[in-house]
Structure formats: structure tokens, C-alpha cells
Coordinates of C-alpha atoms and ligand atoms in Angstrom, one line a residue:
Chain A
X1 CA 82.5 75.8 134.8
X2 CA 84.8 74.3 137.5
X3 CA 86.8 76.0 140.3
X4 CA 90.1 76.1 138.7
X5 CA 88.7 77.9 135.7
X6 CA 86.4 80.2 137.3
X7 CA 89.4 81.4 139.4
X8 CA 91.4 81.9 136.3
X9 CA 89.1 84.0 134.6
X10 CA 88.8 86.2 138.0
X11 CA 92.4 86.3 138.7
X12 CA 93.1 89.2 136.5
X13 CA 90.7 91.4 138.3
X14 CA 91.8 89.9 141.7
X15 CA 95.6 91.0 140.9
X16 CA 94.5 94.5 140.0
X17 CA 92.3 94.9 142.9
X18 CA 95.1 93.3 145.0
X19 CA 97.8 96.0 143.5
X20 CA 95.6 99.2 144.3
X21 CA 94.9 97.4 148.0
X22 CA 98.5 97.0 148.6
X23 CA 99.6 100.3 147.0
X24 CA 96.7 102.1 149.2
X25 CA 98.0 100.4 152.5
X26 CA 101.7 101.3 151.6
X27 CA 101.1 105.0 151.2
X28 CA 99.2 104.9 154.5
X29 CA 101.6 102.9 156.5
X30 CA 104.6 104.2 155.3
X31 CA 103.3 107.9 155.3
X32 CA 104.3 108.8 151.9
X33 CA 103.6 112.5 150.9
X34 CA 100.6 112.9 148.3
X35 CA 103.0 114.7 146.2
X36 CA 105.1 112.1 145.9
X37 CA 102.7 108.9 145.3
X38 CA 99.2 109.5 145.8
X39 CA 97.2 106.4 147.1
X40 CA 94.7 105.4 144.8
X41 CA 91.8 106.6 146.5
X42 CA 93.5 110.4 145.9
X43 CA 93.7 109.3 142.2
X44 CA 90.1 108.4 142.3
X45 CA 89.3 111.9 143.4
X46 CA 91.2 113.4 140.8
X47 CA 89.0 111.4 138.4
X48 CA 86.0 113.2 140.0
X49 CA 87.4 116.3 140.0
X50 CA 88.8 116.6 136.7
X51 CA 86.1 114.4 134.9
X52 CA 85.8 116.9 132.2
X53 CA 89.2 117.6 131.2
X54 CA 90.1 114.0 131.2
X55 CA 87.5 112.8 129.1
X56 CA 88.0 115.7 126.9
X57 CA 92.1 115.1 126.4
X58 CA 91.4 111.1 126.5
X59 CA 89.2 111.5 123.5
X60 CA 91.7 113.6 121.9
X61 CA 94.5 111.2 122.5
X62 CA 92.6 108.4 121.0
X63 CA 91.4 110.2 117.9
X64 CA 95.1 111.0 117.4
X65 CA 95.9 107.5 118.2
X66 CA 93.3 106.4 115.9
X67 CA 93.8 108.5 113.1
X68 CA 97.6 107.9 112.6
X69 CA 96.9 104.0 113.1
X70 CA 94.7 103.9 110.2
X71 CA 97.3 105.8 108.0
X72 CA 99.8 103.4 109.0
X73 CA 97.7 100.4 108.6
X74 CA 96.8 101.8 104.7
X75 CA 100.4 102.8 104.0
X76 CA 102.0 99.8 105.8
X77 CA 99.8 97.3 103.9
X78 CA 100.5 98.8 100.7
X79 CA 104.4 99.3 101.3
X80 CA 104.2 95.7 102.7
X81 CA 102.7 94.5 99.4
X82 CA 105.3 96.3 97.4
X83 CA 108.0 95.1 99.2
X84 CA 107.1 91.5 99.1
X85 CA 106.4 91.5 95.7
X86 CA 110.0 91.7 94.2
X87 CA 112.9 90.6 95.5
X88 CA 114.9 93.6 93.9
X89 CA 112.4 96.1 95.9
X90 CA 112.8 94.2 99.2
X91 CA 116.5 94.6 98.5
X92 CA 116.8 98.0 97.6
X93 CA 114.4 99.4 100.4
X94 CA 115.4 97.3 103.2
X95 CA 118.3 99.0 104.4
X96 CA 116.2 102.2 104.0
X97 CA 113.6 101.1 106.0
X98 CA 115.8 99.6 108.9
X99 CA 117.7 102.8 109.2
X100 CA 114.2 105.1 109.4
X101 CA 113.2 102.4 111.7
X102 CA 116.1 103.2 113.9
X103 CA 115.6 106.7 114.6
X104 CA 113.9 107.3 117.7
X105 CA 110.8 109.3 116.6
X106 CA 110.8 111.7 119.2
X107 CA 113.5 113.2 117.2
X108 CA 111.4 113.8 114.4
X109 CA 108.7 115.9 116.6
X110 CA 110.6 119.0 116.2
X111 CA 110.9 118.8 112.4
X112 CA 107.0 117.9 112.2
X113 CA 106.3 120.7 114.4
X114 CA 108.5 123.6 112.1
X115 CA 106.4 121.9 109.1
X116 CA 103.2 121.9 110.3
X117 CA 103.4 124.2 113.7
X118 CA 102.3 122.7 117.3
X119 CA 99.0 120.5 117.6
X120 CA 96.9 117.9 116.5
X121 CA 98.9 117.2 113.0
X122 CA 102.4 116.6 114.4
X123 CA 100.8 113.9 116.8
X124 CA 99.0 112.2 114.2
X125 CA 102.0 111.9 112.1
X126 CA 104.3 110.9 114.9
X127 CA 101.7 108.0 115.6
X128 CA 101.8 107.2 111.9
X129 CA 105.4 107.2 111.9
X130 CA 106.1 105.3 114.3
X131 CA 103.6 102.6 114.0
X132 CA 103.9 101.3 110.2
X133 CA 107.0 99.6 110.4
X134 CA 106.1 96.5 112.0
X135 CA 103.2 96.3 109.6
X136 CA 105.3 96.8 106.3
X137 CA 107.8 94.0 107.9
X138 CA 105.1 91.6 108.8
X139 CA 103.2 91.8 105.2
X140 CA 106.5 91.5 103.2
X141 CA 107.3 88.5 105.2
X142 CA 104.2 86.7 104.6
X143 CA 104.6 87.4 101.0
X144 CA 108.3 86.6 100.8
X145 CA 107.8 83.2 103.0
X146 CA 105.6 81.1 100.5
X147 CA 106.4 77.6 100.3
X148 CA 108.7 77.7 96.8
X149 CA 107.0 74.3 96.1
X150 CA 103.4 75.8 96.2
X151 CA 104.7 78.5 94.0
X152 CA 106.1 75.9 91.3
X153 CA 102.6 74.2 91.4
X154 CA 101.1 77.0 90.5
X155 CA 103.4 78.1 87.8
X156 CA 103.6 75.4 86.1
X157 CA 100.1 75.8 85.8
X158 CA 100.6 79.1 84.2
X159 CA 100.1 81.1 87.2
X160 CA 100.9 85.0 86.9
X161 CA 102.7 86.5 89.8
X162 CA 99.5 88.2 90.4
X163 CA 97.4 84.9 90.5
X164 CA 100.0 83.9 93.1
X165 CA 99.3 87.1 95.1
X166 CA 95.6 86.8 95.7
X167 CA 95.4 82.9 95.9
X168 CA 98.2 82.3 98.1
X169 CA 100.3 85.4 99.0
X170 CA 97.7 87.5 100.3
X171 CA 95.7 85.0 102.4
X172 CA 99.0 83.9 103.8
X173 CA 99.9 87.3 104.9
X174 CA 96.8 87.6 106.6
X175 CA 97.7 86.5 109.9
X176 CA 101.0 88.3 110.1
X177 CA 99.2 91.5 109.0
X178 CA 96.7 91.0 111.9
X179 CA 99.5 90.1 114.4
X180 CA 101.2 93.3 113.4
X181 CA 98.1 95.3 114.3
X182 CA 98.4 94.7 117.9
X183 CA 101.8 96.1 118.1
X184 CA 101.4 98.8 115.5
X185 CA 98.5 100.2 117.6
X186 CA 100.5 100.2 120.9
X187 CA 103.5 102.1 118.9
X188 CA 100.9 104.7 117.6
X189 CA 99.8 105.3 121.2
X190 CA 103.0 106.0 122.4
X191 CA 103.7 108.2 119.2
X192 CA 100.5 110.2 120.0
X193 CA 101.4 110.9 123.8
X194 CA 105.2 111.5 122.9
X195 CA 104.0 114.3 120.5
X196 CA 101.2 115.6 122.8
X197 CA 103.8 116.3 125.9
X198 CA 106.1 117.8 123.5
X199 CA 104.3 119.6 121.1
X200 CA 100.7 120.0 121.8
X201 CA 98.0 122.2 123.7
X202 CA 95.9 118.9 123.6
X203 CA 95.6 115.3 124.3
X204 CA 96.6 113.4 127.9
X205 CA 100.2 113.9 127.1
X206 CA 99.8 117.6 127.2
X207 CA 97.2 117.3 130.4
X208 CA 99.8 115.4 132.2
X209 CA 102.7 117.8 131.2
X210 CA 100.4 120.9 132.7
X211 CA 99.5 119.1 135.9
X212 CA 103.2 118.4 136.8
X213 CA 103.7 121.9 135.9
X214 CA 101.1 122.7 138.8
X215 CA 102.5 119.9 141.1
X216 CA 98.9 118.1 140.7
X217 CA 100.2 114.7 141.2
X218 CA 97.2 112.8 141.9
X219 CA 96.0 114.5 138.3
X220 CA 99.3 112.9 136.8
X221 CA 98.6 109.6 138.2
X222 CA 94.8 109.8 136.8
X223 CA 96.7 110.8 133.6
X224 CA 98.6 107.2 133.7
X225 CA 95.3 105.4 134.5
X226 CA 93.6 106.6 131.4
X227 CA 96.5 105.8 129.0
X228 CA 96.6 101.9 130.6
X229 CA 92.9 101.9 130.0
X230 CA 92.9 103.1 126.6
X231 CA 96.3 101.1 125.7
X232 CA 94.7 97.8 127.0
X233 CA 91.0 98.9 125.1
X234 CA 93.0 99.2 121.8
X235 CA 95.1 96.1 122.2
X236 CA 92.3 94.1 123.2
X237 CA 90.5 95.0 120.1
X238 CA 93.0 94.3 117.9
X239 CA 93.5 90.9 119.2
X240 CA 90.0 90.3 119.1
X241 CA 90.0 91.2 115.4
X242 CA 92.9 89.1 115.0
X243 CA 90.9 85.9 116.3
X244 CA 88.3 86.8 114.3
X245 CA 89.7 87.2 111.0
X246 CA 92.4 84.4 111.1
X247 CA 90.9 81.6 112.9
X248 CA 92.4 79.1 110.4
X249 CA 95.9 80.2 111.4
X250 CA 95.3 79.7 115.1
X251 CA 93.9 76.4 114.5
X252 CA 91.4 77.5 116.8
X253 CA 87.9 75.5 115.5
X254 CA 90.2 72.6 115.9
X255 CA 90.5 72.9 119.5
X256 CA 86.8 74.0 120.0
X257 CA 85.1 71.6 117.5
Chain B
X1 CA 107.7 59.1 66.7
X2 CA 109.7 61.0 69.4
X3 CA 108.8 60.3 72.8
X4 CA 106.6 62.2 75.3
X5 CA 109.2 63.8 77.3
X6 CA 112.3 64.2 76.3
X7 CA 115.6 65.7 77.7
X8 CA 118.5 65.8 75.2
X9 CA 122.2 66.9 76.1
X10 CA 120.8 69.3 78.7
X11 CA 123.0 71.6 80.6
X12 CA 121.5 73.5 83.5
X13 CA 122.8 75.9 86.0
X14 CA 120.8 77.9 88.4
X15 CA 121.2 82.0 88.4
X16 CA 122.9 82.6 91.2
X17 CA 125.1 79.6 91.5
X18 CA 127.8 81.0 89.1
X19 CA 129.1 78.3 86.6
X20 CA 128.3 75.4 88.8
X21 CA 126.1 73.0 86.6
X22 CA 123.4 71.5 88.4
X23 CA 122.8 68.6 85.8
X24 CA 125.4 68.2 82.5
X25 CA 124.3 66.4 79.4
X26 CA 121.3 65.0 81.1
X27 CA 119.3 62.9 78.3
X28 CA 116.2 61.0 79.1
X29 CA 113.2 60.0 77.0
X30 CA 109.8 58.9 78.5
X31 CA 107.2 57.3 76.4
X32 CA 103.5 58.3 76.6
X33 CA 101.8 56.5 79.3
X34 CA 105.0 55.0 80.6
X35 CA 105.8 55.1 84.6
X36 CA 109.4 56.3 84.7
X37 CA 111.3 56.5 88.0
X38 CA 114.1 59.0 88.5
X39 CA 116.6 58.1 91.5
X40 CA 120.1 59.2 92.6
X41 CA 121.9 60.5 95.3
X42 CA 120.7 63.6 97.1
X43 CA 121.6 67.0 95.3
X44 CA 122.2 65.4 91.8
X45 CA 119.5 67.4 90.1
X46 CA 116.4 65.3 90.1
X47 CA 114.5 68.1 91.1
X48 CA 116.0 70.3 88.7
X49 CA 115.0 67.3 85.9
X50 CA 111.5 68.1 86.9
X51 CA 111.7 72.0 87.0
X52 CA 113.0 71.5 83.4
X53 CA 110.5 69.4 82.2
X54 CA 107.4 71.6 83.4
X55 CA 109.0 74.6 82.3
X56 CA 109.8 76.2 85.4
X57 CA 113.5 76.3 84.5
X58 CA 115.0 76.3 81.1
X59 CA 118.2 74.8 80.1
X60 CA 121.4 76.5 79.3
X61 CA 122.1 74.5 76.6
X62 CA 120.1 71.2 74.9
X63 CA 116.5 70.7 74.3
X64 CA 113.6 69.9 76.0
X65 CA 110.4 68.6 74.4
X66 CA 107.1 67.7 76.1
X67 CA 104.1 66.4 73.8
X68 CA 106.0 66.9 70.5
X69 CA 106.6 70.9 71.5
X70 CA 110.2 72.4 72.7
X71 CA 109.3 73.7 76.2
X72 CA 109.4 77.5 76.4
X73 CA 107.0 78.3 78.9
X74 CA 105.4 76.4 81.9
X75 CA 104.1 72.9 80.7
X76 CA 100.6 73.2 81.7
X77 CA 99.4 69.4 80.9
X78 CA 101.5 68.7 83.9
X79 CA 100.5 68.1 87.2
X80 CA 103.1 68.1 90.4
X81 CA 103.0 66.9 93.6
X82 CA 105.9 67.0 96.4
X83 CA 107.0 65.8 99.3
X84 CA 105.4 68.3 101.3
X85 CA 101.4 68.5 100.5
X86 CA 101.5 72.3 100.4
X87 CA 97.7 72.4 100.9
X88 CA 96.4 76.1 101.5
X89 CA 95.1 75.9 105.4
X90 CA 92.6 78.6 105.0
X91 CA 91.1 76.1 102.0
X92 CA 89.0 73.4 102.7
X93 CA 90.3 69.9 101.1
X94 CA 87.9 70.6 98.4
X95 CA 88.5 74.1 97.9
X96 CA 92.4 73.0 97.7
X97 CA 91.5 70.5 95.0
X98 CA 89.7 73.3 92.7
X99 CA 92.9 75.7 93.2
X100 CA 94.3 74.7 90.0
X101 CA 91.2 75.1 88.1
X102 CA 91.0 78.6 89.0
X103 CA 94.3 79.0 87.4
X104 CA 94.2 77.0 84.2
X105 CA 92.7 77.9 81.1
X106 CA 90.0 76.7 80.0
X107 CA 88.6 75.9 83.4
X108 CA 89.6 79.2 84.9
X109 CA 87.1 81.1 82.5
X110 CA 84.2 78.8 83.2
X111 CA 84.8 78.7 86.6
X112 CA 81.8 80.5 87.2
X113 CA 79.5 78.7 85.6
X114 CA 80.6 75.0 85.7
X115 CA 81.6 75.1 89.6
X116 CA 79.0 72.6 90.6
X117 CA 80.3 70.2 87.9
X118 CA 83.9 70.9 89.1
X119 CA 83.2 70.3 92.6
X120 CA 81.8 66.8 91.7
X121 CA 84.7 66.1 90.0
X122 CA 86.9 67.1 92.8
X123 CA 84.7 64.6 95.1
X124 CA 85.1 61.9 92.4
X125 CA 88.9 62.3 92.7
X126 CA 88.9 62.4 96.5
X127 CA 86.9 59.1 96.7
X128 CA 89.4 57.6 93.9
X129 CA 92.4 58.0 96.8
X130 CA 89.9 56.8 99.5
X131 CA 89.3 60.1 101.0
X132 CA 85.0 60.3 100.0
X133 CA 83.7 62.5 102.4
X134 CA 86.7 64.1 103.7
X135 CA 86.5 67.2 101.5
X136 CA 84.6 69.6 103.7
X137 CA 87.7 69.2 106.4
X138 CA 90.6 71.4 106.3
X139 CA 93.7 70.0 105.9
X140 CA 95.3 70.2 109.1
X141 CA 92.1 68.4 110.1
X142 CA 93.6 65.1 107.9
X143 CA 96.9 63.0 108.7
X144 CA 100.1 63.2 106.9
X145 CA 98.5 60.4 104.7
X146 CA 95.4 61.9 103.7
X147 CA 97.1 65.2 102.9
X148 CA 99.6 63.4 100.7
X149 CA 96.4 61.8 99.1
X150 CA 94.8 65.4 98.7
X151 CA 97.8 66.7 97.2
X152 CA 98.0 63.9 94.5
X153 CA 94.5 65.0 93.7
X154 CA 95.0 68.5 93.2
X155 CA 97.8 67.2 90.8
X156 CA 95.6 65.5 89.0
X157 CA 92.0 67.6 88.8
X158 CA 92.9 69.4 85.7
X159 CA 93.3 66.1 83.9
X160 CA 97.0 66.6 83.4
X161 CA 98.7 64.4 80.5
X162 CA 102.0 64.1 82.4
X163 CA 102.0 63.5 86.2
X164 CA 105.5 64.8 88.2
X165 CA 106.0 63.5 91.5
X166 CA 109.2 64.5 93.5
X167 CA 109.6 62.2 96.2
X168 CA 106.0 62.5 97.1
X169 CA 106.0 59.8 100.1
X170 CA 109.6 60.7 101.8
X171 CA 107.7 62.3 104.9
X172 CA 105.4 59.3 105.4
X173 CA 105.9 56.0 107.5
X174 CA 106.2 52.9 105.9
X175 CA 102.7 51.6 105.9
X176 CA 101.2 54.6 104.7
X177 CA 103.8 55.0 102.1
X178 CA 102.9 51.4 100.8
X179 CA 99.4 52.2 100.8
X180 CA 100.2 55.4 98.7
X181 CA 101.9 53.3 96.2
X182 CA 98.8 51.2 95.6
X183 CA 97.1 54.4 95.0
X184 CA 99.5 56.2 92.8
X185 CA 99.6 52.4 90.9
X186 CA 95.9 52.5 90.5
X187 CA 95.5 55.7 89.5
X188 CA 98.0 55.1 86.6
X189 CA 96.8 52.1 85.9
X190 CA 93.0 53.6 85.3
X191 CA 94.2 56.7 83.5
X192 CA 97.1 55.9 81.5
X193 CA 98.9 59.2 82.4
X194 CA 102.4 59.6 81.8
X195 CA 104.3 59.7 85.1
X196 CA 107.9 60.7 86.3
X197 CA 108.4 59.8 89.6
X198 CA 111.4 61.4 91.6
X199 CA 112.4 59.0 94.7
X200 CA 115.3 58.0 96.8
X201 CA 113.3 55.0 97.8
X202 CA 114.5 51.9 95.4
X203 CA 111.7 49.7 96.4
X204 CA 109.2 52.3 95.4
X205 CA 110.9 52.9 92.2
X206 CA 110.8 49.1 91.1
X207 CA 107.5 48.5 92.7
X208 CA 106.0 51.3 90.7
X209 CA 107.9 52.0 87.5
X210 CA 108.2 50.2 84.0
X211 CA 111.5 52.0 83.9
X212 CA 114.2 53.1 86.4
X213 CA 116.6 56.0 85.7
X214 CA 119.7 56.5 87.9
X215 CA 121.7 59.6 88.0
X216 CA 124.9 60.4 89.0
X217 CA 126.2 62.7 91.7
X218 CA 126.4 66.4 90.7
X219 CA 126.2 67.7 88.0
X220 CA 123.7 65.2 87.4
X221 CA 123.2 62.6 84.2
X222 CA 121.6 59.5 83.4
X223 CA 124.1 56.4 84.0
X224 CA 121.8 53.6 84.1
X225 CA 118.7 53.0 82.5
X226 CA 116.7 49.8 83.7
X227 CA 113.2 48.2 82.4
X228 CA 111.3 46.7 85.0
X229 CA 109.4 43.8 83.5
X230 CA 107.7 42.4 86.5
X231 CA 104.2 42.0 85.1
X232 CA 101.4 43.9 86.3
X233 CA 99.0 44.4 87.8
X234 CA 101.8 44.1 90.7
X235 CA 100.6 43.3 94.1
X236 CA 102.7 44.6 97.3
X237 CA 103.6 40.7 97.5
X238 CA 105.6 41.4 94.7
X239 CA 108.1 43.2 97.0
X240 CA 109.2 39.8 98.7
X241 CA 110.0 37.7 95.7
X242 CA 113.5 37.2 94.6
X243 CA 113.1 38.7 91.3
X244 CA 112.2 42.1 92.9
X245 CA 115.0 42.1 95.4
X246 CA 117.3 41.0 92.6
X247 CA 116.5 44.2 90.9
X248 CA 116.8 46.3 93.9
X249 CA 120.3 45.0 94.4
X250 CA 121.1 45.8 91.1
X251 CA 120.3 49.3 91.1
X252 CA 122.0 49.8 94.4
X253 CA 125.1 49.0 93.0
X254 CA 124.6 51.4 90.6
X255 CA 123.9 54.1 93.1
X256 CA 126.8 53.3 95.1
X257 CA 128.8 53.6 92.1
X258 CA 126.9 57.0 91.3
X259 CA 127.9 58.4 94.4
X260 CA 131.7 57.8 94.4
Ligands
LIG301 N1 117.1 77.6 93.6 C1 118.5 77.1 93.3 N2 119.7 78.3 93.0 C2 120.8 77.4 93.1 N3 121.3 76.2 93.2 C3 119.9 75.4 93.0 C4 118.7 75.7 93.3 N4 118.0 74.6 93.4 C5 119.2 73.6 93.2 N5 120.3 73.9 93.4 C6 121.5 73.5 93.0 O1 121.5 72.3 92.0 C7 121.9 71.1 92.4 C8 120.7 69.8 92.2 O2 119.6 70.3 93.0 P1 118.2 69.3 92.9 O3 117.7 69.3 91.7 O4 117.4 70.2 93.9 O5 118.7 68.0 93.2 P2 118.1 66.6 94.0 O6 116.2 67.1 94.0 O7 118.6 65.7 93.2 O8 118.6 66.5 95.5 C9 121.9 71.0 93.9 O9 123.4 71.1 94.2 C10 121.4 72.3 94.8 O10 122.3 72.8 95.5
LIG302 MG1 114.7 67.3 95.3

């Protein structure tokens, strides 16, 4: 590996460390009070002091997000296939879906609480509701954009709609589908944290809210760091999954061969 | 005896296009084993003719018969290739060739048992268009001309009696195009398959075809039918002879008239 390549590999870490160094220095130089902007060292101290609650609650948030996300994948895939299957269904459902997607999902939390009470279930459902839409749209788009000539080639051979879906539609939809998972998991995470902050006794969202009430500012920031790390980890997992599953769409074999 | 492919007095309008006809009073008869070329201005209904003859569209009035039978469903004895090669990027070239066999009977139900034999057939076909040993490459590893060759193979893999080509060489450079003319010429000479070639290249039509049909502008119908009696086998050199250019000129005159 030459020097530039090494530098590029290291640079995300260098920039992250640099950010914390500048932050720490700024807090000390400008004498910013801890209750306004705590320095990274204070946040680190909060991690040590509250390791138990942080670990427990971040685990809950992660679970909430993943369950909501799994529901969104199942439902989104199914609805996407249905919507992409027929133009009539597409035309009928599209305005409904747009309308539903336009509703800020935080506005649904009170209704979910009314139905299911405060806690885990509204958070899972918020994560689900906020994240299925991009999956539906991507799957349906993949199906709807089959080249008409290719469809003609197969139809002329007597292929049924199901044949065309199996041989062409679904495989060509996979890159769209896996691409949408990155977006969906990020949204699911947003959904579960929103719901936790508004209507739950658990999770990082709730922990941050309580820390705020008790004016434990370093702990609030520790919560933010946990969210950032979890968010990056989930996004990265989906990006890796996408690369694994749809190598042909990225022509990566070509570049590496 | 009636022709192999017959359209008789066909009117057709696409759903959603209102009553605007795409073709009107379209009649054409192509004999078995014949190489027919259809030329005409853009949008005149050449692709529509293809779709009518393969059972992808059904006429509003008039009749379409292929191989002695009225066309009521898709015509499974036809293979098709278009300007875009439309190969599936997640399948190797060989697997792309096998696609029609996974669809059309009787191959479909015999796929599992005879897979090795089918693969061999696909490899032979690839070799016959100059792609031997390329079967394991993905389409995006092939040049445009090679992809188009593979697309031709896919059209032929189920041993159709009728080959429908819709501007198959339109996107290729001049040299590659002429190479592929020879590929098609040899394939047709060897198998005596009936070919209907849609093209906007008059030299291509005259070089390859036994008969050239000129269509009017929309709504399309056949306005001129020209027998090409240049001797076969034809070599690319023939395209520089006066006899050849005379025919091209003559057809050009008809096209210019058709566009008015
Ligand atoms: N699917 C379709 N729906 C509506 N109109 C169509 C459709 N396909 C073709 N047409 C119309 O029919 C006419 C003939 O089209 P086409 O057969 O594709 O022409 P060509 O292949 O000669 O360029 C054109 O005017 C075109 O706009
Ligand atoms: Mg066309």
C-alpha cells in the first residue's frame, strides 16, 4: 500500500480524533461551562459512571430498531412486489402511500400510545412505520422498470407474468432493495428514538430525556455518542450486505479482476 | 400454398392511443426460408408489425397467420432480438442464452435432465457467431458487438422457425455492423430459417434480404415490395457494385416519397 492509500484509510480516524481534540481545546480555551457544552473528557467520564444504564438502554434501542426494521423489510418487500406487479394496483396505492409518507411519524406516536400504551410496542411500530416506505418504493421501481424489449422477448416465448417476475423482475430488483435497506435502517433508528423520547420508560431516547431533566449534560452527550455509533454500525452492516448480495450491479468484480 | 407469415389488411391501434392507428391496411406475406427486410420512416409501425407477427399485439381488424395458424397467443416458434442486447447482467453469457429454454416448452420441463446437453448447444451457438469460450463472461465484460452476437444466440437457442430482428445493429459502429451482417447471413444460409429484419439502413436491407418491403409513414402500410436478385452467397464486396447501389438508390427514392 502506498502512502496516499494509507492516508486515505486512516483519514476518517484522524478527522474524528481531530474533532474531539479541537472540541476539548475549545471548551478549555473559551471556558465553556460543562452544563452548556461538556468536553469530550467529561463525556468519557459519563460513559464510565453510567456504563450500566447506557449499555442496557442502548441494547433496548437497538432491539427496538431491529424489530421495527425487520417488520418494515417483510412488509415493504411484500407491498413492493404487489405494487410493482400491476399498474392498476400501482396507480391505486401510490397516492395513498405518498399521503401516508407525508405524515410526520412523530404525529402518530400519541395514537400508538392510545392503542398500545407507553413503552416498547409504540417504539417498534414507529420504527416500522417510518422505514417501510423507501423499501416499497425501491422494490416497486425495480419491478416497474424492466426493459419492455426484454419483456417482449420472454412474452413471445409464452412466459407468464410470474415467469417474468422470477427470472427478471426479482433479480433486477435486488440492488434497489438492498440499496433501500441503508436508508430504511437509518429511518427505523430515528423512529425508535423519537418514540422513546416521547412515550417510553426505556431506551437511549428516554435516558437522554431523563438526563436532561436532571441536568446531567455530559450524560446527554454520551447518549448522542451512543446513537452515532449505533447508527454508523447499522448503516455499515447494510452497506456490506448490499455489496455482498449485488456485486453484479456494482460491476465490482470487473474492477478487482 | 399460403406464405409462412401473413398479415392481411391489418389495422392496429395501441390501447391508450385512442383511435389513432399505428398501422392501417397492412398486408405482407413472407415465404418459409425467406429473408425479408422491412424499411420505413421512424414511427411508421415497423416494431408494431413485429409485435403483431409474434402475438404480442393483436390486430383491431384483419388477420395474422404464422405457420398456417391464426395468431391468437404468443408465437413460440419465433426468436427476437432488438437494438439493445437486453442481456441480464447477473447471468453469465451462457446462462443468458439458456433463459429461453427455461421458459419455452418442451425444454422447460426437460431443463433439469438435459441441462448439460443444452449448455453444449449454447456453447456451439456461441462458437458459430465467433464467441467461443466467452460463455462464462458476464455481458458487461463483452463489447457492444459481442453482446449483440450473444443476443442473437439467445434468439436462436430454442431453434425457432422464425427470427424477428428489430433494428438489431442500429447501435453498433459501421465495422462491427458489417461483421454482424455476415454473421446473420451465414446463420440464415446454414439453417434456412425465415427472417424478418426491421432496419433503417437500406444497405443492410439490400445486402441481407431476398425481398425488401418499404412502409409508408404512420399509419404504416407496405407501399413498395422489391425483390433483391443479387446472387448468393453475397460478399461484402457486393455492396460496392453498381447493381447494389442502384437498388439502394431506388429504395431511397421510395422512402423519401413515403415520408411525404
Ligand atoms: N405501446 C404503445 N402505446 C401507444 N402507442 C404506441 C406504442 N408503441 C408504439 N406506438 C405508436 O405506434 C406508432 C408505430 O410505432 P412503432 O411500431 O414502434 O414504429 P417504428 O418501429 O416503425 O419506429 C408510433 O406512432 C408510436 O408512437
Ligand atoms: Mg421500432
